[in-house]
């Protein structure tokens, strides 16, 4: 099995090849077709199994294929830590480098200025940790009115952290 068999578009295939990926990992083989069909998915895979590309690649492809891409955040990825958030954003940068899909990352513990400047310019994909996301939403910097795709990364950890209270609220 290679990435071409997953019916990925040329700009993404080129980026994956530049990353040195030849074969999709099992989670990628299983998840990519399901997400490309627009279906909901709950995936379980250990760290290091290629989980990030399993969701980032089909999200990039779905957004790339939209002929009339509306301005605004269309995909939101929530993740528990700053380190994971940065890694995921870097993955969107790498896999999406030939797609023109814009992305940004927001997390706490640093000044919000640079993050709000980026948000004001508009992004297609936002990667966020929950605290800073809520903070910037409450200040009106994050508008999710155009949201189409939502990923809860490390969902078990997020729920352990008490994130469910914000979901319910
Ligand atoms: P992740 O589980 O998403 O954190 O990915 C773990 C590592 O595997 C990262 O360094 C990725 O760059 C790498 N990786 C992801 N998918 C593939 C693939 N299909 N082939 C080779 N390496 C990959």
Coordinates of C-alpha atoms and ligand atoms in Angstrom, one line a residue:
X1 CA 0.0 0.0 0.0
X2 CA 1.3 3.5 -0.8
X3 CA -0.2 6.9 -0.3
X4 CA -1.4 7.1 -3.9
X5 CA -3.8 4.3 -3.2
X6 CA -5.5 6.4 -0.6
X7 CA -6.4 8.8 -3.4
X8 CA -4.5 11.7 -2.1
X9 CA -4.0 14.8 -4.2
X10 CA -0.7 15.6 -5.9
X11 CA 0.3 18.6 -3.6
X12 CA 0.0 16.4 -0.5
X13 CA 1.7 13.4 -2.1
X14 CA 4.7 15.6 -3.0
X15 CA 4.9 16.9 0.6
X16 CA 4.7 13.4 2.1
X17 CA 7.4 12.2 -0.3
X18 CA 9.6 15.1 0.8
X19 CA 9.1 14.0 4.4
X20 CA 10.5 10.6 3.4
X21 CA 7.2 8.8 4.0
X22 CA 6.7 5.9 1.6
X23 CA 4.0 3.7 3.2
X24 CA 1.0 4.9 5.3
X25 CA 1.1 3.5 8.8
X26 CA -1.9 1.3 9.9
X27 CA -3.8 4.2 11.6
X28 CA -3.2 6.3 8.4
X29 CA -4.5 3.5 6.2
X30 CA -7.6 3.1 8.3
X31 CA -8.4 6.7 9.1
X32 CA -7.6 8.7 6.0
X33 CA -10.4 7.2 3.7
X34 CA -13.0 7.5 6.5
X35 CA -12.1 11.2 7.2
X36 CA -12.0 11.9 3.4
X37 CA -15.6 10.7 3.2
X38 CA -16.5 13.3 5.8
X39 CA -17.4 10.7 8.4
X40 CA -16.8 11.0 12.2
X41 CA -14.0 8.9 13.6
X42 CA -12.7 7.8 17.0
X43 CA -9.1 6.6 16.6
X44 CA -6.9 4.8 19.2
X45 CA -3.2 4.5 18.5
X46 CA -0.1 4.9 20.6
X47 CA 2.3 7.9 20.3
X48 CA 4.7 7.5 17.4
X49 CA 2.3 5.6 15.1
X50 CA 1.6 8.5 12.7
X51 CA -1.7 9.6 14.3
X52 CA -1.1 13.3 13.4
X53 CA -0.8 12.7 9.7
X54 CA -3.8 10.4 10.0
X55 CA -6.0 13.4 10.7
X56 CA -3.9 16.3 9.2
X57 CA -3.6 14.9 5.7
X58 CA -7.3 14.3 5.1
X59 CA -8.2 17.6 6.6
X60 CA -5.8 19.4 4.3
X61 CA -7.2 17.5 1.3
X62 CA -10.8 18.3 2.2
X63 CA -10.1 22.1 2.6
X64 CA -7.9 22.2 -0.5
X65 CA -10.7 20.7 -2.6
X66 CA -13.2 23.4 -1.5
X67 CA -13.6 25.6 -4.6
X68 CA -15.0 28.5 -2.6
X69 CA -13.2 28.4 0.6
X70 CA -14.9 30.7 3.1
X71 CA -12.7 32.9 5.2
X72 CA -12.4 31.9 8.8
X73 CA -11.4 28.9 10.9
X74 CA -12.7 25.7 9.3
X75 CA -10.8 23.1 11.3
X76 CA -10.0 23.2 15.0
X77 CA -7.6 20.8 16.7
X78 CA -7.6 20.8 20.4
X79 CA -4.7 19.2 22.2
X80 CA -3.7 19.1 25.9
X81 CA -0.1 20.6 25.9
X82 CA 1.9 23.3 24.2
X83 CA 4.5 20.8 23.0
X84 CA 1.8 18.7 21.2
X85 CA 0.2 21.8 19.8
X86 CA 3.4 23.0 18.3
X87 CA 4.2 19.6 16.8
X88 CA 0.7 19.3 15.2
X89 CA 1.0 22.8 13.8
X90 CA 4.4 21.9 12.3
X91 CA 2.8 18.8 10.8
X92 CA 0.2 20.9 9.1
X93 CA 3.0 23.1 7.8
X94 CA 5.0 20.2 6.4
X95 CA 2.1 18.2 4.8
X96 CA 0.3 21.3 3.7
X97 CA 3.2 23.2 2.3
X98 CA 2.0 23.0 -1.3
X99 CA -1.7 23.5 -0.6
X100 CA -1.9 27.1 0.5
X101 CA -4.0 26.2 3.5
X102 CA -3.1 28.6 6.3
X103 CA -2.7 27.4 9.9
X104 CA -1.8 28.8 13.3
X105 CA -1.2 27.5 16.8
X106 CA -2.2 29.1 20.1
X107 CA -1.2 28.1 23.6
X108 CA -0.9 29.6 27.0
X109 CA 2.2 30.7 29.0
X110 CA 3.3 33.2 26.5
X111 CA 2.2 36.7 25.4
X112 CA -1.0 36.5 23.3
X113 CA 0.0 39.4 21.0
X114 CA 1.6 37.4 18.2
X115 CA -1.2 34.9 18.4
X116 CA -3.9 37.5 18.1
X117 CA -2.1 39.2 15.2
X118 CA -2.1 35.9 13.3
X119 CA -5.7 35.3 14.1
X120 CA -6.7 38.7 12.8
X121 CA -5.1 37.9 9.4
X122 CA -7.3 34.8 9.3
X123 CA -6.5 31.1 9.3
X124 CA -8.0 27.9 7.9
X125 CA -6.7 25.5 10.5
X126 CA -6.3 26.4 14.2
X127 CA -4.4 24.2 16.6
X128 CA -5.0 25.1 20.3
X129 CA -4.7 24.2 23.9
X130 CA -8.0 24.6 25.7
X131 CA -7.1 27.4 28.2
X132 CA -5.7 29.8 25.7
X133 CA -8.5 29.0 23.2
X134 CA -11.2 29.8 25.7
X135 CA -9.4 33.0 26.8
X136 CA -9.1 34.2 23.2
X137 CA -12.7 33.2 22.4
X138 CA -13.9 35.2 25.4
X139 CA -11.9 38.2 24.1
X140 CA -13.4 37.9 20.7
X141 CA -10.3 36.9 18.8
X142 CA -11.5 33.4 17.9
X143 CA -14.6 33.0 15.9
X144 CA -15.8 29.5 15.2
X145 CA -18.8 30.4 13.1
X146 CA -17.3 28.7 10.0
X147 CA -16.1 25.6 11.8
X148 CA -16.6 22.4 9.8
X149 CA -14.0 19.9 11.3
X150 CA -13.1 19.3 14.9
X151 CA -10.4 17.1 16.3
X152 CA -10.0 16.3 20.0
X153 CA -6.4 15.0 20.1
X154 CA -5.5 12.8 23.1
X155 CA -9.2 12.8 24.0
X156 CA -8.7 10.6 27.0
X157 CA -6.1 13.0 28.5
X158 CA -8.3 16.0 27.8
X159 CA -11.2 14.5 29.5
X160 CA -9.0 13.6 32.5
X161 CA -7.9 17.2 32.7
X162 CA -11.5 18.3 33.3
X163 CA -12.1 19.7 29.9
X164 CA -15.5 18.1 29.8
X165 CA -16.8 20.9 32.1
X166 CA -16.0 23.4 29.3
X167 CA -17.6 21.1 26.7
X168 CA -20.8 20.9 28.8
X169 CA -20.7 24.6 29.6
Ligands
LIG1 P1 2.9 10.9 15.4 O1 2.5 9.6 15.9 O2 1.9 11.5 14.6 O3 3.5 11.7 16.4 O4 4.1 10.6 14.4 C1 5.3 9.9 14.8 C2 6.5 10.1 13.8 O5 6.3 9.3 12.7 C3 6.7 11.5 13.3 O6 8.0 11.8 13.4 C4 6.2 11.5 11.9 O7 7.0 12.4 11.1 C5 6.5 10.0 11.5 N1 5.6 9.5 10.5 C6 4.2 9.7 10.4 N2 3.7 9.0 9.4 C7 4.7 8.4 8.8 C8 4.8 7.5 7.6 N3 3.8 7.2 6.9 N4 6.0 7.1 7.3 C9 7.1 7.4 8.0 N5 7.1 8.2 9.1 C10 5.9 8.7 9.5

